[in-house]
Amino acid sequence: MKAELRSLPRTLADLVAQHLVASGRFLDDDPELAYQHARVARRLASRLGGVREAVAITAYLAEHYDEALTEFRAVRRMTGNHEVIAMMADCERALGRPDKALALTKDKHVNELSEPTQIELLIVAAGARRDMGQTAAAIQTLDVPELTKRTRAEWLPRLRYAYADALEEAGRTDEALVWFHRAAGVDGDGLTGAAERAAQLEGLEFTDLDEDDTVLDDEYFEEEDEVEDDDEDLADEADLDEPEDDTDGDTEAEAEDADHESEDEADEAEDEAEDEADEAEDQADEAADEADEAEDAAAEAEDAADEAGDDLDEDGFDEFDDVAEGVKDSAADDEGDKPKGAEE
């Protein structure tokens, strides 16, 4: 179907796809609405085989058999899909043409069909035989090895139900009961109603107890009213005999108040603890700041001392050099002024 939609312009393809999706969603709950969506898709893209097949199936489920038959023929012609033969035969039967339905069961492509479609075609053929008053032929048509096949296929309960129904019509009630039970045994969802048919043959009835269908006589209601009145009188007497005691109520109220007070006290204590923790944290931060400031001051003092020492060293060495030079000069002068005898 996607490949077919790609042959359309993008906008048109999206619109057709939307209607086909809507048709599929409503197929089980509202076949007529599903059919209307499929018709819109056909009006937009009538040359697509998938669209025509959607119209055919929805028309068939909505019981528009004449149009469904026309569309199924178009599907076979356009796509070569012969799996629709069983539904075509059922349309012919619904239109009151069982002979044409039987003719379709002899189509040359029947042997090419899948097993589910072949079983459905057998069921339709048996129904057409019964429409023509050929009940024995219908039973013979359905008496196939697949009746006893061990499978979970969806067609098995339908095949067994159709066989049991034909047996009952032929007056073979005991055999019909057996096959209704066998059909119910493989019909887990109860789609065929085989269990109900078996119960009917056994003389059992299933009754739905709805409010509108339930009928009770007036005596029942009168007795119920009398019982209720007696119960009320006994209850009143019990209330009169028992003294009123509000102690429990007061105790509960006091306990509740105490609980509230305890909760309030706990909340206050928690708030105080949080405040104290905040104050301690603030004090710790202040102490840390002071320590940082003291450390900075110490570092500054150390730097100042280093600078002062450097200056002192430089000045001292300069003065020492000056004094030394002066002493040397004085000694030289004294040595020059001494008499020669003194040297000797």
Tab-separated table of C-alpha atoms in Angstrom:
chain	number	residue	atom	x	y	z
A	1	MET	CA	0.000	0.000	0.000
A	2	LYS	CA	2.876	2.392	0.778
A	3	ALA	CA	4.359	1.751	-2.647
A	4	GLU	CA	1.035	2.617	-4.262
A	5	LEU	CA	0.712	5.819	-2.226
A	6	ARG	CA	4.167	6.948	-3.401
A	7	SER	CA	2.754	7.182	-6.914
A	8	LEU	CA	0.547	10.069	-5.741
A	9	PRO	CA	1.534	13.678	-5.005
A	10	ARG	CA	2.687	14.046	-1.397
A	11	THR	CA	-0.324	16.067	-0.186
A	12	LEU	CA	-2.830	13.769	-1.869
A	13	ALA	CA	-1.047	10.660	-0.594
A	14	ASP	CA	-1.201	11.969	2.992
A	15	LEU	CA	-4.919	12.663	2.706
A	16	VAL	CA	-5.692	9.211	1.283
A	17	ALA	CA	-3.574	7.562	3.970
A	18	GLN	CA	-5.453	9.423	6.706
A	19	HIS	CA	-8.804	8.140	5.449
A	20	LEU	CA	-7.483	4.592	5.148
A	21	VAL	CA	-6.133	4.693	8.713
A	22	ALA	CA	-9.461	6.011	10.000
A	23	SER	CA	-11.254	3.260	8.095
A	24	GLY	CA	-9.087	0.635	9.749
A	25	ARG	CA	-9.695	2.064	13.225
A	26	PHE	CA	-13.480	1.985	12.884
A	27	LEU	CA	-13.595	-1.381	11.124
A	28	ASP	CA	-14.568	-3.459	14.182
A	29	ASP	CA	-16.720	-0.977	16.117
A	30	ASP	CA	-18.451	0.939	13.336
A	31	PRO	CA	-18.195	-0.743	9.899
A	32	GLU	CA	-20.493	1.818	8.296
A	33	LEU	CA	-18.221	4.720	9.307
A	34	ALA	CA	-15.197	2.722	8.165
A	35	TYR	CA	-16.933	2.204	4.816
A	36	GLN	CA	-17.579	5.960	4.432
A	37	HIS	CA	-13.880	6.762	5.038
A	38	ALA	CA	-12.880	4.140	2.478
A	39	ARG	CA	-15.273	5.658	-0.072
A	40	VAL	CA	-13.636	9.063	0.363
A	41	ALA	CA	-10.245	7.449	-0.220
A	42	ARG	CA	-11.620	5.812	-3.387
A	43	ARG	CA	-12.882	9.170	-4.660
A	44	LEU	CA	-9.375	10.596	-4.211
A	45	ALA	CA	-7.412	7.624	-5.597
A	46	SER	CA	-9.662	5.155	-7.389
A	47	ARG	CA	-6.806	3.647	-9.409
A	48	LEU	CA	-5.035	2.178	-6.390
A	49	GLY	CA	-5.768	-1.493	-5.790
A	50	GLY	CA	-5.271	-1.173	-2.037
A	51	VAL	CA	-7.884	1.556	-1.845
A	52	ARG	CA	-10.403	-0.516	-3.814
A	53	GLU	CA	-9.753	-3.493	-1.527
A	54	ALA	CA	-10.413	-1.316	1.539
A	55	VAL	CA	-13.730	-0.200	0.036
A	56	ALA	CA	-14.662	-3.813	-0.777
A	57	ILE	CA	-13.960	-5.154	2.713
A	58	THR	CA	-15.673	-2.297	4.559
A	59	ALA	CA	-18.692	-2.517	2.244
A	60	TYR	CA	-18.870	-6.266	2.922
A	61	LEU	CA	-18.761	-5.777	6.691
A	62	ALA	CA	-21.293	-2.950	6.478
A	63	GLU	CA	-23.569	-5.339	4.510
A	64	HIS	CA	-23.468	-3.355	1.267
A	65	TYR	CA	-23.060	-6.644	-0.580
A	66	ASP	CA	-23.790	-5.427	-4.113
A	67	GLU	CA	-21.117	-2.702	-3.968
A	68	ALA	CA	-18.734	-5.028	-2.141
A	69	LEU	CA	-19.044	-7.587	-4.917
A	70	THR	CA	-18.286	-4.945	-7.545
A	71	GLU	CA	-15.227	-3.771	-5.657
A	72	PHE	CA	-13.945	-7.327	-5.084
A	73	ARG	CA	-14.117	-7.938	-8.826
A	74	ALA	CA	-12.130	-4.731	-9.383
A	75	VAL	CA	-9.542	-5.880	-6.859
A	76	ARG	CA	-9.055	-9.209	-8.645
A	77	ARG	CA	-8.735	-7.446	-11.980
A	78	MET	CA	-6.323	-4.752	-10.744
A	79	THR	CA	-4.127	-6.727	-8.350
A	80	GLY	CA	-4.573	-10.386	-9.235
A	81	ASN	CA	-5.475	-11.117	-5.603
A	82	HIS	CA	-7.807	-14.142	-5.568
A	83	GLU	CA	-8.007	-14.428	-1.768
A	84	VAL	CA	-11.245	-12.434	-1.958
A	85	ILE	CA	-13.149	-15.278	-3.634
A	86	ALA	CA	-14.664	-16.502	-0.336
A	87	MET	CA	-16.084	-13.047	0.449
A	88	MET	CA	-17.352	-12.725	-3.117
A	89	ALA	CA	-19.190	-16.043	-2.777
A	90	ASP	CA	-20.682	-14.916	0.526
A	91	CYS	CA	-21.878	-11.694	-1.143
A	92	GLU	CA	-23.595	-13.745	-3.855
A	93	ARG	CA	-25.271	-15.853	-1.181
A	94	ALA	CA	-26.366	-12.724	0.774
A	95	LEU	CA	-27.864	-11.324	-2.442
A	96	GLY	CA	-29.985	-14.467	-2.786
A	97	ARG	CA	-27.896	-16.105	-5.500
A	98	PRO	CA	-26.602	-19.375	-3.958
A	99	ASP	CA	-26.020	-20.909	-7.386
A	100	LYS	CA	-23.514	-18.162	-8.260
A	101	ALA	CA	-21.890	-18.647	-4.873
A	102	LEU	CA	-21.391	-22.329	-5.664
A	103	ALA	CA	-20.002	-21.398	-9.077
A	104	LEU	CA	-17.308	-19.294	-7.398
A	105	THR	CA	-16.272	-22.305	-5.265
A	106	LYS	CA	-15.269	-24.001	-8.514
A	107	ASP	CA	-13.092	-21.115	-9.713
A	108	LYS	CA	-9.850	-22.205	-11.393
A	109	HIS	CA	-7.798	-20.313	-8.783
A	110	VAL	CA	-9.301	-22.097	-5.769
A	111	ASN	CA	-6.357	-24.471	-5.435
A	112	GLU	CA	-4.019	-21.493	-5.204
A	113	LEU	CA	-5.787	-20.056	-2.153
A	114	SER	CA	-4.406	-20.181	1.376
A	115	GLU	CA	-5.803	-22.722	3.841
A	116	PRO	CA	-7.913	-20.197	5.810
A	117	THR	CA	-9.535	-18.928	2.595
A	118	GLN	CA	-10.260	-22.453	1.397
A	119	ILE	CA	-11.955	-23.293	4.733
A	120	GLU	CA	-14.047	-20.113	4.558
A	121	LEU	CA	-15.026	-21.054	1.009
A	122	LEU	CA	-16.163	-24.491	2.249
A	123	ILE	CA	-18.329	-22.845	4.922
A	124	VAL	CA	-19.888	-20.500	2.352
A	125	ALA	CA	-20.493	-23.406	-0.060
A	126	ALA	CA	-22.211	-25.412	2.691
A	127	GLY	CA	-24.377	-22.391	3.504
A	128	ALA	CA	-25.337	-22.071	-0.163
A	129	ARG	CA	-26.310	-25.761	-0.219
A	130	ARG	CA	-28.511	-25.232	2.821
A	131	ASP	CA	-30.079	-22.165	1.173
A	132	MET	CA	-31.030	-24.476	-1.695
A	133	GLY	CA	-32.484	-27.042	0.721
A	134	GLN	CA	-29.590	-29.476	0.276
A	135	THR	CA	-28.732	-30.058	3.937
A	136	ALA	CA	-27.202	-33.507	3.365
A	137	ALA	CA	-24.922	-32.028	0.692
A	138	ALA	CA	-23.958	-29.250	3.103
A	139	ILE	CA	-22.946	-31.813	5.750
A	140	GLN	CA	-20.947	-33.726	3.156
A	141	THR	CA	-19.210	-30.513	2.058
A	142	LEU	CA	-18.070	-29.786	5.626
A	143	ASP	CA	-17.093	-33.374	6.491
A	144	VAL	CA	-13.397	-32.839	5.820
A	145	PRO	CA	-10.226	-34.011	7.643
A	146	GLU	CA	-9.649	-30.464	8.933
A	147	LEU	CA	-12.548	-30.970	11.375
A	148	THR	CA	-10.324	-33.054	13.638
A	149	LYS	CA	-7.119	-31.163	12.988
A	150	ARG	CA	-5.160	-30.120	16.057
A	151	THR	CA	-4.544	-26.421	15.464
A	152	ARG	CA	-5.155	-23.032	17.004
A	153	ALA	CA	-6.204	-21.519	13.686
A	154	GLU	CA	-9.111	-19.073	13.802
A	155	TRP	CA	-11.037	-21.003	11.153
A	156	LEU	CA	-11.326	-24.220	13.228
A	157	PRO	CA	-14.153	-23.116	15.605
A	158	ARG	CA	-16.068	-21.675	12.641
A	159	LEU	CA	-15.739	-24.910	10.674
A	160	ARG	CA	-16.880	-27.060	13.591
A	161	TYR	CA	-19.751	-24.720	14.382
A	162	ALA	CA	-20.988	-24.779	10.786
A	163	TYR	CA	-20.781	-28.579	10.765
A	164	ALA	CA	-22.716	-28.855	14.062
A	165	ASP	CA	-25.323	-26.377	12.823
A	166	ALA	CA	-25.893	-28.411	9.656
A	167	LEU	CA	-26.192	-31.609	11.709
A	168	GLU	CA	-28.822	-30.020	13.928
A	169	GLU	CA	-30.809	-28.853	10.901
A	170	ALA	CA	-30.703	-32.413	9.585
A	171	GLY	CA	-32.164	-33.662	12.899
A	172	ARG	CA	-28.951	-35.345	14.047
A	173	THR	CA	-29.106	-33.670	17.453
A	174	ASP	CA	-26.761	-35.943	19.374
A	175	GLU	CA	-23.993	-35.535	16.813
A	176	ALA	CA	-24.659	-31.805	16.674
A	177	LEU	CA	-24.276	-31.567	20.467
A	178	VAL	CA	-20.894	-33.298	20.269
A	179	TRP	CA	-19.620	-30.908	17.619
A	180	PHE	CA	-20.994	-27.816	19.340
A	181	HIS	CA	-18.968	-28.854	22.392
A	182	ARG	CA	-15.905	-29.430	20.218
A	183	ALA	CA	-16.355	-26.019	18.634
A	184	ALA	CA	-16.681	-24.393	22.068
A	185	GLY	CA	-13.521	-26.195	23.190
A	186	VAL	CA	-11.394	-24.349	20.620
A	187	ASP	CA	-13.319	-21.063	20.731
A	188	GLY	CA	-11.608	-19.367	23.645
A	189	ASP	CA	-13.142	-15.964	22.883
A	190	GLY	CA	-16.654	-17.335	22.437
A	191	LEU	CA	-17.064	-15.708	19.025
A	192	THR	CA	-19.204	-18.506	17.568
A	193	GLY	CA	-21.620	-18.931	20.479
A	194	ALA	CA	-21.095	-22.694	20.338
A	195	ALA	CA	-21.298	-23.076	24.137
A	196	GLU	CA	-24.743	-21.451	24.219
A	197	ARG	CA	-25.987	-23.649	21.383
A	198	ALA	CA	-24.782	-26.763	23.230
A	199	ALA	CA	-26.512	-25.611	26.407
A	200	GLN	CA	-29.764	-25.084	24.521
A	201	LEU	CA	-29.628	-28.599	23.099
A	202	GLU	CA	-29.069	-29.905	26.622
A	203	GLY	CA	-32.101	-28.017	27.889
A	204	LEU	CA	-30.159	-25.402	29.837
A	205	GLU	CA	-30.900	-21.701	29.748
A	206	PHE	CA	-28.667	-18.734	30.492
A	207	THR	CA	-30.506	-15.780	31.998
A	208	ASP	CA	-29.032	-12.294	32.319
A	209	LEU	CA	-30.142	-10.810	35.623
A	210	ASP	CA	-30.543	-7.178	34.676
A	211	GLU	CA	-32.356	-4.740	36.927
A	212	ASP	CA	-35.190	-4.314	34.422
A	213	ASP	CA	-35.602	-8.083	34.015
A	214	THR	CA	-35.559	-8.942	37.732
A	215	VAL	CA	-39.110	-9.308	39.132
A	216	LEU	CA	-39.733	-9.651	42.868
A	217	ASP	CA	-43.141	-9.899	44.467
A	218	ASP	CA	-44.550	-7.428	47.005
A	219	GLU	CA	-44.340	-9.934	49.849
A	220	TYR	CA	-40.566	-9.972	49.552
A	221	PHE	CA	-40.360	-6.205	49.953
A	222	GLU	CA	-42.836	-6.275	52.887
A	223	GLU	CA	-40.745	-8.862	54.712
A	224	GLU	CA	-37.597	-6.843	54.079
A	225	ASP	CA	-39.275	-3.716	55.482
A	226	GLU	CA	-40.385	-5.590	58.625
A	227	VAL	CA	-36.866	-6.909	59.228
A	228	GLU	CA	-35.388	-3.431	58.799
A	229	ASP	CA	-37.933	-1.947	61.257
A	230	ASP	CA	-37.130	-4.628	63.859
A	231	ASP	CA	-33.415	-3.948	63.470
A	232	GLU	CA	-33.975	-0.224	63.966
A	233	ASP	CA	-36.049	-0.802	67.134
A	234	LEU	CA	-33.368	-3.069	68.600
A	235	ALA	CA	-30.727	-0.487	67.834
A	236	ASP	CA	-32.754	2.250	69.535
A	237	GLU	CA	-33.227	0.105	72.635
A	238	ALA	CA	-29.524	-0.620	72.786
A	239	ASP	CA	-28.808	3.110	72.595
A	240	LEU	CA	-31.231	3.792	75.489
A	241	ASP	CA	-29.721	1.090	77.693
A	242	GLU	CA	-26.161	2.292	77.236
A	243	PRO	CA	-25.234	5.466	79.202
A	244	GLU	CA	-23.799	8.305	77.281
A	245	ASP	CA	-20.055	8.505	77.734
A	246	ASP	CA	-18.100	11.297	76.181
A	247	THR	CA	-14.891	10.345	77.959
A	248	ASP	CA	-13.475	8.665	74.902
A	249	GLY	CA	-14.184	11.698	72.798
A	250	ASP	CA	-12.539	14.035	75.303
A	251	THR	CA	-9.558	11.736	75.648
A	252	GLU	CA	-9.104	11.625	71.900
A	253	ALA	CA	-9.338	15.416	71.671
A	254	GLU	CA	-6.779	15.855	74.453
A	255	ALA	CA	-4.451	13.362	72.840
A	256	GLU	CA	-4.786	15.166	69.535
A	257	ASP	CA	-4.026	18.533	71.186
A	258	ALA	CA	-0.994	17.018	72.922
A	259	ASP	CA	0.226	15.701	69.584
A	260	HIS	CA	-0.117	19.155	68.048
A	261	GLU	CA	1.759	20.751	70.951
A	262	SER	CA	4.541	18.200	70.680
A	263	GLU	CA	4.816	18.873	66.976
A	264	ASP	CA	4.979	22.637	67.597
A	265	GLU	CA	7.672	22.210	70.246
A	266	ALA	CA	9.675	19.983	67.957
A	267	ASP	CA	9.419	22.562	65.187
A	268	GLU	CA	10.574	25.353	67.538
A	269	ALA	CA	13.513	23.290	68.788
A	270	GLU	CA	14.508	22.535	65.222
A	271	ASP	CA	14.330	26.235	64.296
A	272	GLU	CA	16.466	27.210	67.338
A	273	ALA	CA	19.055	24.569	66.494
A	274	GLU	CA	19.228	25.851	62.926
A	275	ASP	CA	19.682	29.452	64.175
A	276	GLU	CA	22.469	28.435	66.586
A	277	ALA	CA	24.201	26.524	63.810
A	278	ASP	CA	24.008	29.589	61.561
A	279	GLU	CA	25.470	31.830	64.303
A	280	ALA	CA	28.314	29.383	64.959
A	281	GLU	CA	29.076	29.287	61.260
A	282	ASP	CA	29.113	33.107	61.114
A	283	GLN	CA	31.490	33.280	64.096
A	284	ALA	CA	33.777	30.744	62.482
A	285	ASP	CA	33.830	32.833	59.309
A	286	GLU	CA	34.691	36.000	61.302
A	287	ALA	CA	37.527	34.197	63.137
A	288	ALA	CA	38.887	32.979	59.830
A	289	ASP	CA	38.778	36.529	58.443
A	290	GLU	CA	40.637	37.892	61.503
A	291	ALA	CA	43.271	35.177	61.171
A	292	ASP	CA	43.739	36.108	57.521
A	293	GLU	CA	44.096	39.788	58.447
A	294	ALA	CA	46.676	38.979	61.178
A	295	GLU	CA	48.624	36.854	58.732
A	296	ASP	CA	48.618	39.684	56.205
A	297	ALA	CA	49.811	42.183	58.896
A	298	ALA	CA	52.619	39.832	59.920
A	299	ALA	CA	53.719	39.494	56.328
A	300	GLU	CA	53.720	43.260	55.899
A	301	ALA	CA	55.785	43.714	59.092
A	302	GLU	CA	58.289	41.142	57.901
A	303	ASP	CA	58.640	42.905	54.583
A	304	ALA	CA	59.166	46.252	56.363
A	305	ALA	CA	61.856	44.744	58.613
A	306	ASP	CA	63.673	43.297	55.625
A	307	GLU	CA	63.676	46.677	53.907
A	308	ALA	CA	64.926	48.425	57.066
A	309	GLY	CA	67.772	45.924	57.494
A	310	ASP	CA	68.847	46.375	53.936
A	311	ASP	CA	68.987	50.164	54.346
A	312	LEU	CA	70.941	49.895	57.608
A	313	ASP	CA	73.540	47.612	56.158
A	314	GLU	CA	74.155	49.841	53.211
A	315	ASP	CA	74.524	53.028	55.374
A	316	GLY	CA	76.832	51.306	57.935
A	317	PHE	CA	79.210	50.000	55.320
A	318	ASP	CA	79.392	53.436	53.700
A	319	GLU	CA	80.283	55.141	57.024
A	320	PHE	CA	82.843	52.382	57.836
A	321	ASP	CA	84.532	52.958	54.532
A	322	ASP	CA	84.703	56.705	55.169
A	323	VAL	CA	86.293	56.242	58.634
A	324	ALA	CA	88.803	53.730	57.321
A	325	GLU	CA	89.888	56.083	54.598
A	326	GLY	CA	90.332	58.886	57.157
A	327	VAL	CA	92.516	56.706	59.410
A	328	LYS	CA	94.711	55.734	56.490
A	329	ASP	CA	95.131	59.335	55.516
A	330	SER	CA	96.081	60.380	59.090
A	331	ALA	CA	98.634	57.592	59.399
A	332	ALA	CA	100.229	58.582	56.138
A	333	ASP	CA	100.501	62.182	57.275
A	334	ASP	CA	102.040	61.223	60.600
A	335	GLU	CA	104.609	58.976	58.922
A	336	GLY	CA	105.711	61.824	56.678
A	337	ASP	CA	106.156	64.253	59.548
A	338	LYS	CA	108.437	61.994	61.716
A	339	PRO	CA	112.265	62.956	61.940
A	340	LYS	CA	114.731	60.576	60.399
A	341	GLY	CA	116.346	59.743	63.756
A	342	ALA	CA	113.081	58.507	65.005
A	343	GLU	CA	112.966	56.061	62.155
A	344	GLU	CA	116.248	54.638	63.150
